[in-house]
Amino acid sequence: MRSDTVKKGSTRAAHRSLFYAMGYTEDEMKRPLIGICNAQNEIIPGHMHLDEIAKAVKYGVLENGGTPIEFPAIGICDGIAMGHDGMKYPLASRELIADSIEAVASGHAFDALVLIPNCDKIVPGMLMAAARLNIPAIVVSGGPMLPGRRNGVDISVSTVFEAAGRFEAGKINKAELSEIEHCACPGCGSCSGLFTANTMNCLTEVLGMGLPGNGTIPAVYQGARISLAKEAGKRIMDLLAKNICPRDIMTAKAFKNAITVDMAIGGSTNTALHLPAIAHEAGLTLTLDYFDTISKKTPYLTKLSPGGTFHMVDVNEAGGIRAIMAELDKAGLIEKSCKTVTGKTVGQNIKGAVILRPEVIHTVKEPISKTGGLAVLTGNLAPACSIVKESAVAPEMLKHTGPAKVYDSEDAAIKAIIGKEIKKGDVIVIRYEGPKGGPGMREMLNPTSVIAGMGLDKDVALLTDGRFSGATRGACVGHISPEAREGGPIALIKTGDIIEIDIPKRKLNVKLSDKELEERRKVWKCPEPKVKSGYLARYASLVSSSAQGAVLKFN
């Protein structure tokens, strides 16, 4: 066992004495040491209940011959960090999470890991650590939040963000805004729509690193969630006995499955950052043109919030991710031979799964659309890439041409939007918010939500080298690369330049000649860094472009 390094031999007597100081028995020391990484905290609704999940995992480990050892992981609530300098940290925290798990698991020679995340950057951070360490590991999340209810209609946190725009536009009063904010998020769990957290929890299941139900069983379905956690504790012992490691599971074919399901469900654009980063840790390369290749042949099967009215609880009732994969398999789009943490193949896991609510999950014969929910755009404004959640764009905005309104930060753009500077037809350009320029690639849910709340989402587009929340809807194109900080064309745009967006043709251009762009480049000067000290400054010096998953590079 790997943990013998810290347990056996006369030279490890002092090590054993430290275990005895914590109450471990000699029998427990003879068993495999299973690290239980629990991201519970009191600042993220999706994490407030994870102690109960961790307790159930420990039962599963103990019942099956292991010694569970719990340790923490940090986490940031994207919703609370949104719209201010705090949003510089969530993406950067993904690397801290992966690094800290590597440090603790390696420093104590754990034999295997059970990873307990639930929200945005914590899920990919843990998967990155699993791939990097490549010791037996399984992920079990805390589950999605139920939607709130107001006037008989399901609502979520994205409703509240948009309500702020409606308030600023005079469409609702302060009392109505207060009522919405009090009932949108009814309790624990990752925010109820198909936002980044739930997308990543679903794709963890598709990758084979989570048990069936990991992505869709609601957090408050306590019996099912605790049962799933106990099973995860049991399964890690079997994975250890058979020495099945994350890189045996997260293969190229498994990532193909994940991208396919991502396109079929219209997941968060943040998957274009996280899946390449996880693959990178597994020794694989995922390019964004591969995402687009898969999108073009994958039917879009379920229209969830923010693009639709259904939420994760509806997907769970409709048969969950198993039903979606089984339906995609009818079109030959699923690699069924992939291993999973269940000990069975993908094909065995999805066998017999059926759609139980056809209004929620469509069939491949009658999809919502014949192509996937995300689109990768390129052109003279985005030579490397940009990405948009096509499934959340109004039909009339799939093609749009309009004048640019350029802002060098999210804060300046929000001020302009609330100040009624934006007119119908405008293309808002927010730059210097990329991985290096932000630094940290802030999400732009505040400006997109205010635009939607004001009723301009079918008239105004927004472009950025930053990124968008999974809760964003509208013609919002992010991840523009190269970013402004690296001298990408977005740095050269001026207010009044005409921008052309053509999502069906996957094009993003500014109506400027190559000569004009080159003349502007000659006089462009890179501005001073926004952050010059601390972790973010170190992050900015090491982070790669969004086209490469914003992973840290080594010189």
Coordinates of C-alpha atoms in Angstrom, one line a residue:
M1 CA 0.0 0.0 0.0
R2 CA 1.1 3.5 -0.7
S3 CA 0.4 4.5 2.9
D4 CA 3.0 2.0 4.1
T5 CA 5.4 4.8 3.5
V6 CA 4.2 6.6 6.6
K7 CA 3.1 3.5 8.6
K8 CA 5.6 0.7 8.5
G9 CA 9.1 0.1 9.9
S10 CA 11.1 1.2 12.9
T11 CA 11.9 4.6 11.2
R12 CA 8.1 5.3 11.1
A13 CA 7.6 5.0 14.9
A14 CA 7.3 8.7 15.3
H15 CA 4.9 8.9 12.4
R16 CA 2.7 6.2 14.1
S17 CA 2.8 8.1 17.4
L18 CA 1.3 11.1 15.6
F19 CA -1.5 9.0 14.3
Y20 CA -2.1 7.6 17.9
A21 CA -2.3 11.2 19.1
M22 CA -5.4 11.6 16.9
G23 CA -7.0 8.4 18.3
Y24 CA -6.3 6.0 15.4
T25 CA -6.0 2.4 16.5
E26 CA -3.4 -0.2 15.5
D27 CA -6.1 -2.0 13.5
E28 CA -7.0 1.3 11.6
M29 CA -3.3 1.8 10.8
K30 CA -3.2 -1.6 9.1
R31 CA -6.0 -0.6 6.7
P32 CA -5.7 1.5 3.6
L33 CA -5.7 5.3 4.3
I34 CA -8.5 6.9 2.3
G35 CA -8.3 10.7 2.0
I36 CA -11.8 12.3 2.2
C37 CA -11.5 15.8 0.7
N38 CA -14.5 17.7 2.0
A39 CA -15.2 21.2 0.6
Q40 CA -17.9 22.0 3.2
N41 CA -18.1 25.6 4.3
E42 CA -20.6 28.2 5.5
I43 CA -20.3 30.6 2.5
I44 CA -21.5 28.5 -0.4
P45 CA -25.1 27.2 -0.3
G46 CA -24.0 24.2 -2.4
H47 CA -21.5 23.3 0.3
M48 CA -23.3 24.0 3.6
H49 CA -24.5 20.4 3.9
L50 CA -21.4 18.5 2.7
D51 CA -20.5 17.3 6.2
E52 CA -23.5 14.9 6.0
I53 CA -22.2 13.7 2.6
A54 CA -18.7 13.2 4.1
K55 CA -20.1 11.3 7.1
A56 CA -21.9 8.9 4.8
V57 CA -18.8 8.4 2.7
K58 CA -16.9 7.5 5.8
Y59 CA -19.5 4.8 6.7
G60 CA -19.0 3.3 3.2
V61 CA -15.2 3.3 3.6
L62 CA -15.3 1.8 7.1
E63 CA -17.7 -0.9 6.2
N64 CA -15.5 -2.0 3.4
G65 CA -12.1 -2.1 5.1
G66 CA -10.6 1.3 4.9
T67 CA -9.7 4.1 7.3
P68 CA -11.2 7.4 6.2
I69 CA -9.2 10.6 6.9
E70 CA -11.0 13.9 6.3
F71 CA -9.3 17.1 5.1
P72 CA -10.7 20.3 3.7
A73 CA -10.7 22.2 0.4
I74 CA -11.4 25.9 -0.1
G75 CA -14.3 27.2 -2.1
I76 CA -15.7 30.5 -3.4
C77 CA -19.3 31.2 -4.2
D78 CA -19.3 32.6 -7.7
G79 CA -22.7 34.3 -7.0
I80 CA -21.4 36.2 -4.0
A81 CA -18.1 37.0 -5.7
M82 CA -20.0 38.3 -8.8
G83 CA -19.8 41.9 -10.0
H84 CA -16.8 43.1 -7.9
D85 CA -13.1 42.4 -7.4
G86 CA -13.9 39.2 -5.6
M87 CA -14.7 37.6 -9.0
K88 CA -11.0 37.8 -9.9
Y89 CA -10.5 34.8 -7.6
P90 CA -12.8 31.9 -8.4
L91 CA -11.1 30.7 -11.6
A92 CA -7.7 31.2 -10.0
S93 CA -8.9 29.2 -7.0
R94 CA -9.3 26.1 -9.2
E95 CA -5.5 25.8 -9.3
L96 CA -5.2 26.3 -5.6
I97 CA -7.7 23.5 -5.0
A98 CA -5.9 21.1 -7.2
D99 CA -2.5 22.1 -5.8
S100 CA -3.6 21.7 -2.2
I101 CA -5.2 18.3 -2.7
E102 CA -1.9 17.2 -4.4
A103 CA 0.0 18.5 -1.4
V104 CA -2.1 16.9 1.3
A105 CA -2.6 13.5 -0.5
S106 CA 1.1 13.2 -1.4
G107 CA 2.4 14.6 1.9
H108 CA 0.5 11.9 3.8
A109 CA 0.8 9.1 1.2
F110 CA -3.0 8.4 1.0
D111 CA -3.9 5.2 -0.8
A112 CA -7.0 6.7 -2.5
L113 CA -9.3 9.7 -2.5
V114 CA -13.0 10.5 -2.2
L115 CA -13.5 14.0 -3.4
I116 CA -16.6 16.0 -2.2
P117 CA -17.3 19.2 -4.1
N118 CA -20.4 20.8 -5.4
C119 CA -19.9 24.2 -7.0
D120 CA -18.3 25.9 -9.8
K121 CA -14.5 25.8 -9.6
I122 CA -14.3 23.2 -6.9
V123 CA -15.5 20.4 -9.1
P124 CA -12.9 20.8 -11.9
G125 CA -10.2 21.6 -9.3
M126 CA -10.8 18.3 -7.7
L127 CA -10.9 16.4 -11.0
M128 CA -7.7 18.1 -12.0
A129 CA -6.1 16.8 -8.7
A130 CA -7.4 13.3 -9.3
A131 CA -6.0 13.2 -12.8
R132 CA -2.6 14.6 -11.7
L133 CA -2.2 12.3 -8.7
N134 CA -3.6 9.3 -10.6
I135 CA -4.3 7.2 -7.5
P136 CA -7.8 5.6 -7.1
A137 CA -10.4 8.4 -6.7
I138 CA -14.1 9.0 -6.9
V139 CA -16.1 12.2 -6.8
V140 CA -19.5 12.5 -5.0
S141 CA -21.2 15.9 -5.1
G142 CA -23.8 17.5 -2.8
G143 CA -26.5 17.8 -5.5
P144 CA -28.4 20.6 -7.1
M145 CA -30.7 23.1 -5.2
L146 CA -34.4 22.9 -5.9
P147 CA -35.7 25.9 -7.8
G148 CA -37.6 28.6 -5.8
R149 CA -41.2 29.3 -6.5
R150 CA -43.0 32.6 -7.0
N151 CA -46.5 33.1 -8.2
G152 CA -46.6 29.4 -9.2
V153 CA -43.4 29.7 -11.4
D154 CA -40.0 28.1 -10.8
I155 CA -37.3 30.6 -10.4
S156 CA -33.5 30.6 -9.5
V157 CA -30.6 32.8 -8.7
S158 CA -30.4 34.0 -12.4
T159 CA -34.0 35.3 -11.9
V160 CA -32.7 37.6 -9.1
F161 CA -29.7 38.8 -11.2
E162 CA -32.1 39.7 -14.0
A163 CA -34.6 41.3 -11.5
A164 CA -31.9 43.9 -10.7
G165 CA -32.1 45.0 -14.3
R166 CA -35.8 45.1 -14.3
F167 CA -35.7 47.2 -11.1
E168 CA -33.2 49.6 -12.8
A169 CA -35.5 49.8 -15.8
G170 CA -38.4 50.7 -13.5
K171 CA -40.3 47.4 -14.4
I172 CA -40.6 46.3 -10.8
N173 CA -40.4 48.1 -7.5
K174 CA -38.2 47.6 -4.4
A175 CA -40.7 45.4 -2.6
E176 CA -41.0 43.1 -5.6
L177 CA -37.2 42.8 -5.9
S178 CA -37.0 41.9 -2.2
E179 CA -39.7 39.3 -2.6
I180 CA -37.9 37.7 -5.5
E181 CA -34.5 37.6 -3.7
H182 CA -36.1 36.0 -0.7
C183 CA -37.7 33.1 -2.5
A184 CA -35.3 32.3 -5.4
C185 CA -32.9 30.0 -3.5
P186 CA -34.9 27.8 -1.1
G187 CA -32.0 25.9 0.5
C188 CA -28.8 23.9 0.2
G189 CA -27.4 22.7 -3.1
S190 CA -25.7 24.0 -6.2
C191 CA -27.9 26.7 -7.9
S192 CA -30.8 25.0 -9.6
G193 CA -30.4 25.7 -13.3
L194 CA -27.9 24.2 -15.7
F195 CA -25.2 26.6 -14.6
T196 CA -21.5 25.8 -14.3
A197 CA -21.7 23.8 -11.1
N198 CA -24.5 21.5 -12.2
T199 CA -22.9 21.2 -15.7
M200 CA -19.6 20.0 -14.2
N201 CA -21.4 17.6 -11.8
C202 CA -23.2 16.1 -14.7
L203 CA -20.1 15.8 -16.8
T204 CA -18.2 14.2 -13.8
E205 CA -20.8 11.4 -14.1
V206 CA -20.3 11.2 -17.9
L207 CA -16.6 11.1 -17.5
G208 CA -17.0 8.0 -15.3
M209 CA -15.7 9.7 -12.2
G210 CA -19.0 10.0 -10.4
L211 CA -21.8 7.5 -9.8
P212 CA -25.1 7.6 -11.7
G213 CA -27.2 10.4 -10.2
N214 CA -24.2 12.4 -9.1
G215 CA -25.2 15.4 -11.3
T216 CA -29.0 15.4 -10.9
I217 CA -30.3 14.0 -7.6
P218 CA -31.4 17.2 -5.6
A219 CA -29.4 18.0 -2.5
V220 CA -32.5 17.9 -0.3
Y221 CA -33.4 14.3 -1.4
Q222 CA -31.4 13.3 1.7
G223 CA -32.0 9.6 1.5
A224 CA -30.8 9.3 -2.1
R225 CA -27.9 11.6 -1.5
I226 CA -26.6 9.8 1.6
S227 CA -27.1 6.4 -0.1
L228 CA -25.0 7.7 -3.1
A229 CA -22.3 8.9 -0.7
K230 CA -22.2 5.5 1.1
E231 CA -21.9 3.8 -2.2
A232 CA -19.0 6.1 -3.2
G233 CA -17.2 5.0 0.0
K234 CA -17.8 1.4 -0.9
R235 CA -16.7 1.9 -4.5
I236 CA -13.4 3.6 -3.6
M237 CA -12.3 0.4 -1.8
D238 CA -13.1 -1.7 -4.9
L239 CA -11.2 0.8 -7.1
L240 CA -8.2 0.5 -4.8
A241 CA -8.3 -3.3 -4.7
K242 CA -8.4 -3.4 -8.5
N243 CA -5.9 -0.4 -8.9
I244 CA -8.3 1.4 -11.2
C245 CA -7.0 5.0 -11.4
P246 CA -8.4 8.2 -12.8
R247 CA -6.4 8.1 -16.0
D248 CA -7.8 4.6 -16.7
I249 CA -11.2 6.2 -16.6
M250 CA -10.7 9.7 -18.0
T251 CA -9.5 8.7 -21.4
A252 CA -9.8 10.5 -24.7
K253 CA -13.0 8.6 -25.4
A254 CA -14.4 9.6 -22.0
F255 CA -13.7 13.2 -22.8
K256 CA -15.5 12.8 -26.1
N257 CA -18.5 11.5 -24.2
A258 CA -18.3 14.5 -21.8
I259 CA -18.2 17.0 -24.7
T260 CA -21.1 15.2 -26.5
V261 CA -23.3 15.3 -23.4
D262 CA -22.3 18.9 -22.8
M263 CA -23.5 19.9 -26.3
A264 CA -26.7 17.8 -25.9
I265 CA -27.7 19.6 -22.7
G266 CA -26.4 23.1 -23.6
G267 CA -24.0 23.3 -20.6
S268 CA -22.1 26.3 -19.3
T269 CA -19.5 27.9 -21.5
N270 CA -17.1 27.4 -18.6
T271 CA -16.7 23.8 -19.7
A272 CA -14.5 25.1 -22.5
L273 CA -12.1 26.1 -19.7
H274 CA -12.5 23.2 -17.3
L275 CA -12.6 20.1 -19.6
P276 CA -9.3 21.1 -21.4
A277 CA -7.7 21.8 -18.0
I278 CA -8.7 18.4 -16.6
A279 CA -7.6 16.7 -19.8
H280 CA -4.3 18.5 -19.5
E281 CA -3.7 17.0 -16.1
A282 CA -4.5 13.6 -17.6
G283 CA -1.9 14.0 -20.2
L284 CA -4.4 14.7 -23.0
T285 CA -5.1 17.8 -25.2
L286 CA -8.6 19.1 -25.9
T287 CA -8.9 21.9 -28.4
L288 CA -11.9 24.1 -28.8
D289 CA -12.3 23.2 -32.5
Y290 CA -12.9 19.7 -31.2
F291 CA -15.8 21.1 -29.1
D292 CA -17.2 22.6 -32.3
T293 CA -16.7 19.5 -34.3
I294 CA -18.7 17.5 -31.8
S295 CA -21.4 20.3 -31.5
K296 CA -22.1 20.2 -35.2
K297 CA -23.1 16.5 -35.0
T298 CA -24.8 16.4 -31.6
P299 CA -28.5 17.1 -31.2
Y300 CA -29.6 19.5 -28.5
L301 CA -32.0 17.6 -26.3
T302 CA -33.0 19.5 -23.2
K303 CA -33.6 23.3 -22.7
L304 CA -32.8 24.1 -19.1
S305 CA -32.6 27.4 -17.3
P306 CA -31.2 29.9 -18.2
G307 CA -32.1 29.1 -21.8
G308 CA -35.4 27.4 -20.8
T309 CA -37.8 27.0 -17.9
F310 CA -36.8 23.5 -16.6
H311 CA -34.3 22.9 -13.8
M312 CA -32.1 20.1 -12.6
V313 CA -34.9 18.5 -10.6
D314 CA -36.8 18.1 -13.8
V315 CA -33.9 16.4 -15.5
N316 CA -33.6 14.0 -12.5
E317 CA -37.3 13.2 -12.8
A318 CA -36.9 12.7 -16.6
G319 CA -34.3 10.0 -16.1
G320 CA -31.2 11.9 -15.4
I321 CA -27.9 11.8 -17.3
R322 CA -28.3 8.1 -17.9
A323 CA -31.4 8.7 -20.0
I324 CA -29.7 11.5 -22.0
M325 CA -26.7 9.2 -22.7
A326 CA -28.9 6.3 -23.7
E327 CA -30.8 8.5 -26.1
L328 CA -27.6 9.8 -27.6
D329 CA -26.4 6.3 -28.0
K330 CA -29.3 5.6 -30.3
A331 CA -27.5 7.9 -32.7
G332 CA -24.2 6.2 -32.2
L333 CA -22.7 9.2 -30.3
I334 CA -21.6 7.5 -27.1
E335 CA -18.4 5.6 -26.5
K336 CA -19.8 2.7 -24.5
S337 CA -16.6 0.9 -23.7
C338 CA -15.3 3.5 -21.3
K339 CA -14.6 2.4 -17.7
T340 CA -16.4 4.1 -14.8
V341 CA -16.1 4.2 -11.0
T342 CA -19.1 1.8 -10.8
G343 CA -16.8 -1.0 -12.0
K344 CA -19.0 -1.3 -15.1
T345 CA -18.6 0.3 -18.5
V346 CA -20.6 3.3 -19.7
G347 CA -22.7 0.9 -21.9
Q348 CA -23.6 -1.2 -18.9
N349 CA -24.4 1.8 -16.8
I350 CA -26.9 3.3 -19.3
K351 CA -28.5 0.0 -20.4
G352 CA -32.2 0.2 -19.9
A353 CA -32.3 3.9 -19.1
V354 CA -35.3 5.6 -20.7
I355 CA -36.7 9.1 -20.9
L356 CA -39.5 9.5 -18.4
R357 CA -40.6 13.1 -19.1
P358 CA -40.3 13.7 -22.9
E359 CA -41.2 17.4 -22.5
V360 CA -37.9 17.7 -20.6
I361 CA -35.6 15.4 -22.5
H362 CA -36.3 15.2 -26.3
T363 CA -35.4 12.3 -28.5
V364 CA -32.6 12.3 -31.1
K365 CA -35.3 12.0 -33.7
E366 CA -37.1 15.1 -32.5
P367 CA -34.4 17.3 -30.9
I368 CA -34.8 20.9 -29.9
S369 CA -32.1 21.5 -32.6
K370 CA -29.9 19.3 -34.7
T371 CA -26.7 20.8 -33.3
G372 CA -25.3 21.3 -29.8
G373 CA -25.8 24.1 -27.3
L374 CA -22.4 25.7 -27.5
A375 CA -20.6 27.3 -30.5
V376 CA -17.0 28.2 -31.0
L377 CA -16.6 31.4 -33.1
T378 CA -13.4 32.6 -34.9
G379 CA -12.6 35.6 -37.1
N380 CA -10.4 38.7 -37.2
L381 CA -11.7 39.6 -33.7
A382 CA -11.0 36.2 -32.2
P383 CA -8.2 34.5 -34.2
A384 CA -7.8 31.7 -31.7
C385 CA -11.3 31.3 -30.4
S386 CA -14.4 32.6 -28.7
I387 CA -17.4 30.8 -27.3
V388 CA -21.1 31.4 -26.9
K389 CA -24.0 29.4 -25.4
E390 CA -26.0 29.2 -28.6
S391 CA -28.9 27.5 -26.8
A392 CA -29.5 30.6 -24.7
V393 CA -29.4 33.1 -27.6
A394 CA -32.7 34.5 -28.9
P395 CA -33.2 33.4 -32.6
E396 CA -33.1 37.0 -33.8
M397 CA -29.7 37.5 -32.2
L398 CA -28.0 34.5 -33.8
K399 CA -26.8 37.0 -36.5
H400 CA -26.2 40.6 -35.4
T401 CA -24.3 43.6 -36.7
G402 CA -23.9 46.7 -34.7
P403 CA -21.6 49.4 -33.4
A404 CA -19.1 48.7 -30.6
K405 CA -19.3 50.3 -27.2
V406 CA -15.9 49.6 -25.7
Y407 CA -15.1 49.4 -22.0
D408 CA -11.8 48.4 -20.3
S409 CA -13.4 46.7 -17.3
E410 CA -16.6 45.1 -16.2
D411 CA -17.2 47.8 -13.7
A412 CA -17.1 50.5 -16.4
A413 CA -19.6 48.5 -18.5
I414 CA -22.0 48.0 -15.6
K415 CA -21.9 51.7 -14.9
A416 CA -22.7 52.5 -18.5
I417 CA -25.5 50.0 -18.7
I418 CA -27.2 51.2 -15.6
G419 CA -26.6 54.8 -16.8
K420 CA -28.7 54.0 -19.9
E421 CA -25.7 54.6 -22.2
I422 CA -26.5 51.4 -24.2
K423 CA -28.9 51.5 -27.1
K424 CA -30.7 48.9 -29.1
G425 CA -28.3 47.3 -31.7
D426 CA -25.1 48.1 -29.7
V427 CA -22.4 45.5 -29.2
I428 CA -20.8 46.0 -25.7
V429 CA -17.1 45.1 -25.7
I430 CA -15.6 44.4 -22.2
R431 CA -11.8 43.8 -22.4
Y432 CA -8.8 43.4 -20.2
E433 CA -10.8 40.9 -18.2
G434 CA -9.0 37.7 -19.5
P435 CA -7.0 35.2 -17.5
K436 CA -4.0 37.6 -17.5
G437 CA -5.7 40.9 -17.8
G438 CA -8.4 40.5 -15.1
P439 CA -6.5 38.9 -13.7
G440 CA -8.6 35.8 -13.2
M441 CA -11.1 36.1 -16.1
R442 CA -14.1 37.5 -14.2
E443 CA -17.6 36.2 -15.1
M444 CA -19.9 38.8 -16.5
L445 CA -23.3 37.7 -15.1
N446 CA -24.0 41.2 -13.7
P447 CA -23.9 43.1 -17.0
T448 CA -25.6 40.3 -19.0
S449 CA -28.4 39.9 -16.3
V450 CA -29.0 43.7 -16.2
I451 CA -29.2 43.8 -20.0
A452 CA -31.7 40.9 -19.9
G453 CA -33.7 42.4 -17.1
M454 CA -34.0 45.7 -19.0
G455 CA -35.4 43.7 -21.9
L456 CA -32.4 44.3 -24.2
D457 CA -31.2 40.8 -24.5
K458 CA -32.8 40.5 -28.0
D459 CA -31.3 43.8 -29.1
V460 CA -27.8 44.0 -27.6
A461 CA -24.8 41.7 -27.8
L462 CA -21.9 41.5 -25.4
L463 CA -18.3 40.5 -26.2
T464 CA -15.5 39.9 -23.7
D465 CA -12.1 38.3 -23.2
G466 CA -13.5 37.4 -19.8
R467 CA -16.1 34.7 -19.3
F468 CA -19.8 34.3 -18.5
S469 CA -21.6 32.5 -15.8
G470 CA -23.5 29.4 -16.7
A471 CA -26.6 31.4 -15.7
T472 CA -26.0 33.9 -18.5
R473 CA -28.4 34.1 -21.5
G474 CA -28.3 36.2 -24.6
A475 CA -25.9 37.0 -27.4
C476 CA -22.9 36.9 -25.1
V477 CA -19.6 35.8 -26.6
G478 CA -16.7 35.2 -24.2
H479 CA -13.2 33.7 -24.0
I480 CA -12.1 35.9 -26.9
S481 CA -8.5 34.9 -27.5
P482 CA -5.9 36.2 -27.7
E483 CA -7.0 38.4 -24.9
A484 CA -6.5 42.2 -24.8
R485 CA -3.6 41.9 -22.3
E486 CA -1.7 39.8 -24.8
G487 CA -2.3 42.3 -27.6
G488 CA -5.2 40.4 -29.2
P489 CA -7.4 42.3 -31.7
I490 CA -10.0 43.0 -29.0
A491 CA -7.4 45.5 -27.6
L492 CA -7.5 47.4 -30.8
I493 CA -11.3 48.0 -31.1
K494 CA -12.7 51.5 -30.7
T495 CA -16.2 52.6 -29.9
G496 CA -18.1 52.9 -33.1
D497 CA -16.4 50.1 -35.0
I498 CA -18.9 47.8 -36.6
I499 CA -19.0 44.2 -35.2
E500 CA -20.4 41.3 -37.1
I501 CA -21.6 38.2 -35.2
D502 CA -22.7 35.2 -37.1
I503 CA -23.3 32.2 -34.8
P504 CA -24.6 29.8 -37.4
K505 CA -21.5 30.3 -39.5
R506 CA -19.3 30.5 -36.4
K507 CA -17.9 33.9 -37.3
L508 CA -16.9 36.9 -35.1
N509 CA -15.4 39.9 -37.0
V510 CA -14.8 43.6 -36.8
K511 CA -15.3 45.5 -40.0
L512 CA -11.7 46.7 -40.2
S513 CA -9.0 45.8 -42.8
D514 CA -5.9 44.0 -41.8
K515 CA -4.0 47.2 -42.6
E516 CA -6.1 49.2 -40.3
L517 CA -5.7 46.7 -37.5
E518 CA -1.9 46.7 -38.0
E519 CA -1.7 50.5 -37.9
R520 CA -3.6 50.4 -34.6
R521 CA -1.3 47.7 -33.2
K522 CA 1.7 50.0 -33.9
V523 CA 0.4 52.6 -31.5
W524 CA -1.2 50.2 -28.9
K525 CA 0.5 50.2 -25.5
C526 CA -0.2 47.4 -23.0
P527 CA -1.6 49.0 -19.8
E528 CA -0.2 48.6 -16.3
P529 CA -1.3 45.3 -14.6
K530 CA -4.4 45.7 -12.5
V531 CA -2.9 43.6 -9.7
K532 CA 0.9 43.8 -8.9
S533 CA 1.2 41.7 -5.8
G534 CA -0.1 38.6 -4.0
Y535 CA -1.5 35.4 -5.5
L536 CA -3.3 37.0 -8.4
A537 CA -0.1 38.6 -9.6
R538 CA 1.7 35.2 -9.5
Y539 CA -1.3 33.7 -11.3
A540 CA -1.3 36.3 -14.0
S541 CA 2.4 35.6 -14.7
L542 CA 1.8 31.9 -15.2
V543 CA -1.7 31.4 -16.6
S544 CA -2.1 30.4 -20.2
S545 CA -4.9 31.6 -22.6
S546 CA -8.5 30.7 -22.3
A547 CA -8.1 28.8 -25.6
Q548 CA -5.8 26.4 -23.6
G549 CA -8.1 26.1 -20.6
A550 CA -6.4 28.8 -18.6
V551 CA -4.0 26.3 -17.1
L552 CA -0.8 27.4 -15.4
K553 CA 2.2 27.0 -17.6
F554 CA 5.8 26.4 -16.7
N555 CA 8.7 28.3 -18.3

